[in-house]
mmCIF file of C-alpha atoms in Angstrom:
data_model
loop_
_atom_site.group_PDB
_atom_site.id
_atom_site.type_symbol
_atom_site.label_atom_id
_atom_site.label_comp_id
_atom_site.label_asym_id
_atom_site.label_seq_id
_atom_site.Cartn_x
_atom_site.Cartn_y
_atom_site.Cartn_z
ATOM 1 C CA UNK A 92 24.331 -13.011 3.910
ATOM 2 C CA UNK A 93 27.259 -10.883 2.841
ATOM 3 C CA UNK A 94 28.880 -7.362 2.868
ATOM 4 C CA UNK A 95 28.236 -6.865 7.016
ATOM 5 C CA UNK A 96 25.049 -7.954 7.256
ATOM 6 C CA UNK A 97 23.932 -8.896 10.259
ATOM 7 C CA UNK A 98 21.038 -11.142 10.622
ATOM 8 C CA UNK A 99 19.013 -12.199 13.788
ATOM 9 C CA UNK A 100 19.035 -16.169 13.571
ATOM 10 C CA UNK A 101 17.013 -16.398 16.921
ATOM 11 C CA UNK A 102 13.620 -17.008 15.678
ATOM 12 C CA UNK A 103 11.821 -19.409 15.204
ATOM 13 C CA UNK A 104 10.567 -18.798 11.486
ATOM 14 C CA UNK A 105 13.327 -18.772 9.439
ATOM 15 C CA UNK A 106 12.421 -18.096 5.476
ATOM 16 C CA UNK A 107 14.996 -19.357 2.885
ATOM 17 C CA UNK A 108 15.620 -18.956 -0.567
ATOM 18 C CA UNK A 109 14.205 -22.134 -2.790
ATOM 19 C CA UNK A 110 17.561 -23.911 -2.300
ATOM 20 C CA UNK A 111 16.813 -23.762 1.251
ATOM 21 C CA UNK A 112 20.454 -22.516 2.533
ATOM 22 C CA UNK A 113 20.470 -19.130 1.581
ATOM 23 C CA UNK A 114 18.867 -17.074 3.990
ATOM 24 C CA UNK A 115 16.153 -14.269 3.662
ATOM 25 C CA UNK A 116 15.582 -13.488 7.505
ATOM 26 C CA UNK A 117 14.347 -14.466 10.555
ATOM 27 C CA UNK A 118 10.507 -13.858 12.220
ATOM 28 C CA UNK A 119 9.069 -14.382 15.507
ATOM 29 C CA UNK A 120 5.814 -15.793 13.736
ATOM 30 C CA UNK A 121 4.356 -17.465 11.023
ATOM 31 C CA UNK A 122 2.164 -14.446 9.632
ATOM 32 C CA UNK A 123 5.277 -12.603 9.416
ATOM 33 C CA UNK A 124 7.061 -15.133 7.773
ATOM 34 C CA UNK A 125 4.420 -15.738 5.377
ATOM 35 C CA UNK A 126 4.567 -11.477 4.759
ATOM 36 C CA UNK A 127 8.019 -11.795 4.156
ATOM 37 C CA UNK A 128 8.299 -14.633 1.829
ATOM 38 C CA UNK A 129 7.966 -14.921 -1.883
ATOM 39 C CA UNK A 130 7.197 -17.540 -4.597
ATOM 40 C CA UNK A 131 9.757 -20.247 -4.182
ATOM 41 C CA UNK A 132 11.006 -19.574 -1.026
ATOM 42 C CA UNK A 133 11.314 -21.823 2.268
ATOM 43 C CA UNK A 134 9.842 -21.110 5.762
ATOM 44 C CA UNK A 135 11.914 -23.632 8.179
ATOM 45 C CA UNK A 136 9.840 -23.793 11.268
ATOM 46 C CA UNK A 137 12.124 -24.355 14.174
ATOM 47 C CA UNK A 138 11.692 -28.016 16.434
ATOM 48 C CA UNK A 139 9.542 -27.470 19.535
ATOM 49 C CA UNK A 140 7.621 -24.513 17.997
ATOM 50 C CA UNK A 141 4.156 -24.479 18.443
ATOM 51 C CA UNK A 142 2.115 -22.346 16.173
ATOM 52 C CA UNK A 143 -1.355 -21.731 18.074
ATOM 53 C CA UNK A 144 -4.228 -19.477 16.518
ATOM 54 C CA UNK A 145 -5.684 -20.040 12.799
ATOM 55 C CA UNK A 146 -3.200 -19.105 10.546
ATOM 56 C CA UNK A 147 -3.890 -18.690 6.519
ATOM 57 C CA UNK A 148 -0.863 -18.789 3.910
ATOM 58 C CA UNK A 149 -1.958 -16.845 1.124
ATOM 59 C CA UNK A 150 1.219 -16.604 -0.648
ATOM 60 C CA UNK A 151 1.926 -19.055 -3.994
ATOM 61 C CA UNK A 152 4.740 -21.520 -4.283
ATOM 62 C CA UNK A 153 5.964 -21.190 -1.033
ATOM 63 C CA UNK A 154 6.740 -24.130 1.545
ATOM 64 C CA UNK A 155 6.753 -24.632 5.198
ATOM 65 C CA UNK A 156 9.317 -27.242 6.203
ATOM 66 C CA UNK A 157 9.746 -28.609 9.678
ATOM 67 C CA UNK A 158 12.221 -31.536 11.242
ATOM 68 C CA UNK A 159 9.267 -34.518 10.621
ATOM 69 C CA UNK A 160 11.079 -35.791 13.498
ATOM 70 C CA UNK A 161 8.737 -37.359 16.005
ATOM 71 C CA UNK A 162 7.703 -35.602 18.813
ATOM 72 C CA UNK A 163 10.354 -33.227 18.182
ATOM 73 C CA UNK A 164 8.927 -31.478 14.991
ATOM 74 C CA UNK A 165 7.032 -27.554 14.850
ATOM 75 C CA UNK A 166 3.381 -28.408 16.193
ATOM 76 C CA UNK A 167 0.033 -26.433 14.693
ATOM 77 C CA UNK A 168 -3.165 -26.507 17.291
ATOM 78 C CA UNK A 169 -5.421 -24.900 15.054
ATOM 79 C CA UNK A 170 -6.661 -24.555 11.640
ATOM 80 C CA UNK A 171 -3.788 -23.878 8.450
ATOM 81 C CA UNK A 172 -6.020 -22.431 5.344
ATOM 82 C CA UNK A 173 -4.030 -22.650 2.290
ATOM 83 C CA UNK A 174 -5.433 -20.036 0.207
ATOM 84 C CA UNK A 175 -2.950 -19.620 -2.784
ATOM 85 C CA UNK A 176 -1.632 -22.082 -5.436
ATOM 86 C CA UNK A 177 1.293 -24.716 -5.174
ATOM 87 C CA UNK A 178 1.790 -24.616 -1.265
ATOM 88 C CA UNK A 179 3.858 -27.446 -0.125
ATOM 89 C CA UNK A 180 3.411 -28.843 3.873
ATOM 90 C CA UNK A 181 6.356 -31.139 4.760
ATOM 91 C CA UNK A 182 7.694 -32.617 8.121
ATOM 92 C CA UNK A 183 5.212 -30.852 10.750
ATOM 93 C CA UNK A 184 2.631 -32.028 13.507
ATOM 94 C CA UNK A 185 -1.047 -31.265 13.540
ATOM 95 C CA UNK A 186 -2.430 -31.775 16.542
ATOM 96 C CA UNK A 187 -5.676 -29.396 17.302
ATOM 97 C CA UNK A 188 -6.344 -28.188 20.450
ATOM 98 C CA UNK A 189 -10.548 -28.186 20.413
ATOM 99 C CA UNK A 190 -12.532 -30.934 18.625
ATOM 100 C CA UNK A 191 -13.794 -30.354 15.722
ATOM 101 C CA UNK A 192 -10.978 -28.490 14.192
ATOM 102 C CA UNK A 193 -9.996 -29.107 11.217
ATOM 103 C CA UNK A 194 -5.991 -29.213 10.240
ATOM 104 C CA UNK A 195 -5.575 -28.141 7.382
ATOM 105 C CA UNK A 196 -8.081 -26.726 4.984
ATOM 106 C CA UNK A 197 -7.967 -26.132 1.549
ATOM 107 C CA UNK A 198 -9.715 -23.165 -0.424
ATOM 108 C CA UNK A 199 -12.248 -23.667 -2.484
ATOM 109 C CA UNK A 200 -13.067 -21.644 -6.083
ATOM 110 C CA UNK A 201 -8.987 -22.066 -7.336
ATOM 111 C CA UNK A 202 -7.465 -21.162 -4.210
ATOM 112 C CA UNK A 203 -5.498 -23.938 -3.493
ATOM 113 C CA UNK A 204 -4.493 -26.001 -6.284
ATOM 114 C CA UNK A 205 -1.423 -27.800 -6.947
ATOM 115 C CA UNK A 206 -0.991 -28.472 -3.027
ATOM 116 C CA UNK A 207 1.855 -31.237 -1.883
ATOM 117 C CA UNK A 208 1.047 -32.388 1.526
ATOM 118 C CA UNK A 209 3.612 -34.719 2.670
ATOM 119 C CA UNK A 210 5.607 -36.540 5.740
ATOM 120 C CA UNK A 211 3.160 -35.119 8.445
ATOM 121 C CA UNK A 212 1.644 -36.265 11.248
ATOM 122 C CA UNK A 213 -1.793 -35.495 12.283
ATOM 123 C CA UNK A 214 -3.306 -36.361 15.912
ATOM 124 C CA UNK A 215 -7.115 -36.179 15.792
ATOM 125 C CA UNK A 216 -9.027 -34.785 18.400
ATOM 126 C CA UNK A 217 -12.832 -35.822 18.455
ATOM 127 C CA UNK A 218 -14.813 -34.668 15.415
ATOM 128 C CA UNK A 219 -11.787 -32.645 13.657
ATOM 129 C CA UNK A 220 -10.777 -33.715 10.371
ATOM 130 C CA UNK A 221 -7.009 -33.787 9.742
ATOM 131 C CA UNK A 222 -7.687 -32.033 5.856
ATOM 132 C CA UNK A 223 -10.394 -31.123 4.044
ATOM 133 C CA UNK A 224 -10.591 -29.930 0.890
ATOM 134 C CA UNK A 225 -13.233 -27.482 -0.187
ATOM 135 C CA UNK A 226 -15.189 -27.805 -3.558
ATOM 136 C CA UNK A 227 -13.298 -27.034 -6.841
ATOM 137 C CA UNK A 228 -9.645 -27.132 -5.262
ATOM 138 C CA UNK A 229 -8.963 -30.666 -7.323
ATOM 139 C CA UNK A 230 -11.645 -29.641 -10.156
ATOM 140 C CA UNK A 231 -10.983 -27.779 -14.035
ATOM 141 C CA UNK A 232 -9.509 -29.040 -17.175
ATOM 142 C CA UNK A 233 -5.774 -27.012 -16.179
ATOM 143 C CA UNK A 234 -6.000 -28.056 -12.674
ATOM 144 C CA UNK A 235 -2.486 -29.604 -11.051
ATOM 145 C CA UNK A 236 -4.204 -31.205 -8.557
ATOM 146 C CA UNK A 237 -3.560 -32.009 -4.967
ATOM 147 C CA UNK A 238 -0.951 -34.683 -3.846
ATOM 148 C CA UNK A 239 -0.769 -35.819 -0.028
ATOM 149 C CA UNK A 240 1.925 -38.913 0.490
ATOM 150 C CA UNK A 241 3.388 -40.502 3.524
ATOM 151 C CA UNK A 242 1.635 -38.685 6.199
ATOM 152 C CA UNK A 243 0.330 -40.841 9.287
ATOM 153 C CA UNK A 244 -2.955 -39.919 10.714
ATOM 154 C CA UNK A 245 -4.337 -41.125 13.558
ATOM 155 C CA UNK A 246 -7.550 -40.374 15.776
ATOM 156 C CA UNK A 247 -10.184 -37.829 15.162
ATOM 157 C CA UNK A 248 -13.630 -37.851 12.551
ATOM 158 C CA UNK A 249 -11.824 -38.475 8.745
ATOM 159 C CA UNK A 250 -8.225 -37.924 7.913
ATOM 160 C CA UNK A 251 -9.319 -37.049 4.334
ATOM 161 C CA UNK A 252 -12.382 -35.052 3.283
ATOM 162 C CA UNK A 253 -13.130 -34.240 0.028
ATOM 163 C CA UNK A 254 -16.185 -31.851 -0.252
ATOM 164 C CA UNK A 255 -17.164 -31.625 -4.471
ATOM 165 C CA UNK A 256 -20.431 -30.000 -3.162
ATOM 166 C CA UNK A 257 -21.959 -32.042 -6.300
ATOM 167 C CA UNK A 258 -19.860 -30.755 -8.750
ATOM 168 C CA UNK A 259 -16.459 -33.282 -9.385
ATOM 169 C CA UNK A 260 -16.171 -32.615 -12.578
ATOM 170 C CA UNK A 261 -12.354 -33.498 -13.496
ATOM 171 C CA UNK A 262 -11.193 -34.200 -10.154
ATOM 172 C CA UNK A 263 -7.620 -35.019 -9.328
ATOM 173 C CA UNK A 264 -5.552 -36.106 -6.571
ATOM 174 C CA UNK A 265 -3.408 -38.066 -5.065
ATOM 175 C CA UNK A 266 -3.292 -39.306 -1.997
ATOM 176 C CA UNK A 267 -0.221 -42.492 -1.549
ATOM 177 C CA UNK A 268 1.776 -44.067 0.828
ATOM 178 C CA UNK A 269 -0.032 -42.808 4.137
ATOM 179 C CA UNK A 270 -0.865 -44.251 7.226
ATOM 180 C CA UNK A 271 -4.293 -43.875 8.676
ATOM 181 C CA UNK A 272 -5.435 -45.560 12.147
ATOM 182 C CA UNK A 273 -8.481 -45.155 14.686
ATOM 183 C CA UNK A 274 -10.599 -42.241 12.766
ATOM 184 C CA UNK A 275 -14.354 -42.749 13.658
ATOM 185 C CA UNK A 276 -16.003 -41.778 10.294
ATOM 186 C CA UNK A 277 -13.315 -42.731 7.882
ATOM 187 C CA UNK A 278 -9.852 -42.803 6.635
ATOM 188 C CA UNK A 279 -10.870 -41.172 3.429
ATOM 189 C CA UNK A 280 -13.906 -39.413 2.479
ATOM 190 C CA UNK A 281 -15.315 -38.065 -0.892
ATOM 191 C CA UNK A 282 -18.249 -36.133 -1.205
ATOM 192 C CA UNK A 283 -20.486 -35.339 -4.065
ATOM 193 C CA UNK A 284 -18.511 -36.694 -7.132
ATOM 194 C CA UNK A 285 -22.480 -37.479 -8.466
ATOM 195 C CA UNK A 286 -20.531 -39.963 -11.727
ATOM 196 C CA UNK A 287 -18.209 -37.082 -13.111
ATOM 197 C CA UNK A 288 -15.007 -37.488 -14.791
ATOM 198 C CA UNK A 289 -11.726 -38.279 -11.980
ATOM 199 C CA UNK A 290 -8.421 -39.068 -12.097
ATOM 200 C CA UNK A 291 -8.046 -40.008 -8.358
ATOM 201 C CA UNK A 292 -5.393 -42.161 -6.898
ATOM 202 C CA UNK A 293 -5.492 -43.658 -3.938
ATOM 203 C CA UNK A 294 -2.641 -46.452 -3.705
ATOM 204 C CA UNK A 295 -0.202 -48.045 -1.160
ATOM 205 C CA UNK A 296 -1.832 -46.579 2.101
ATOM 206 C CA UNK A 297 -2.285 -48.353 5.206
ATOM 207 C CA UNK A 298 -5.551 -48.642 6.960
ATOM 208 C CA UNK A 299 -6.441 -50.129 10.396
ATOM 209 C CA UNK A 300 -9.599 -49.517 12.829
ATOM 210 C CA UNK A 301 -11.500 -47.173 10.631
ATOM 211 C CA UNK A 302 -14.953 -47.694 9.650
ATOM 212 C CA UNK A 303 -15.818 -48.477 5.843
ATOM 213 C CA UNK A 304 -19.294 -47.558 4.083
#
């Protein structure tokens, strides 16, 4: 900010420039902030922010950054849809507040490709899954694919559902480094690959008291 400007630095959605110090503005929630931002830019969510209410970011290449500071870090009790290309999710909490809620979902039909999903920590809560990814979000010859790393997930139905609805054909993700405990149907679930071509890494994770079949 320069020339005089004066800038309101009191809430709680903060939405930076892709260098992540230069400041756009301010915004009291998250739809706003998504409004305002742009491809490349930053959305700092502030500590001890809880973001209640389904809330879809349909805006490419942006990112929403918290603290990933335990117990201390922006909290989401409902559903996040990404619904644009090359979203990143770093450093927040997903706890939801009714079973069967799913944390993050991802698009379906090229909605949501080239998603980073990283340092988070999901809570489960009965049947919800922590992400799910809809059919076609990790398919296609140009896809970019989906990469989720060093999250810890704990609790709830699967902390990884991947619904190919059958089709599969040139899947690709990633999914390294995380820590799964206690889900009741599985740490990580694929769906309907039926034998087609995919380039799908699952490395380095840590499992412990969830069912395999």
């Amino acid at each position: 900010l320069s020339g005089g400007t004066t800038e309101d630095i009191s809430g709680a959605f903060r939405v930076f420039e892709s260098d992540g110090t230069s400041l756009i503005g301010t915004e009291t929630s998250l739809s706003n902030a998504i409004t305002t931002a742009s491809n490349g830019n930053v959305i700092v969510i502030a500590d001890g922010t809880t973001v209640s209410g389904d809330v879809t970011v349909d805006q490419a290449g942006i990112t929403l950054l918290g603290s990933g500071v335990d117990g201390s870090a922006a909290s989401f009790d409902s559903t996040l849809t990404l619904d644009a290309n090359s979203i990143t999710v770093r450093g927040l909490d997903f706890s939801p507040a009714a079973s069967g809620d799913t944390s993050i979902l991802l698009k379906g039909n090229d909605s949501a490709d080239g998603a980073i999903i990283d340092e988070n920590t999901f809570t489960g809560n009965g049947a919800s899954d922590a992400i799910e990814v809809e059919s076609s979000v990790t398919q296609g010859p140009n896809k970019r694919g989906l990469e989720i790393t060093d999250n810890v997930f704990s609790g709830g139905s699967r902390g990884l559902f991947v619904n190919e609805d059958g089709n599969g054909g040139n899947t690709e993700f990633v999914f390294r480094g995380n820590t799964l405990d206690g889900t009741s149907t599985g740490g990580v679930v694929i769906d309907g690959l039926n034998g087609k071509s995919a380039d799908v890494e699952i490395v380095d994770n840590s499992f412990s008291n969830n069912p395999v079949g």
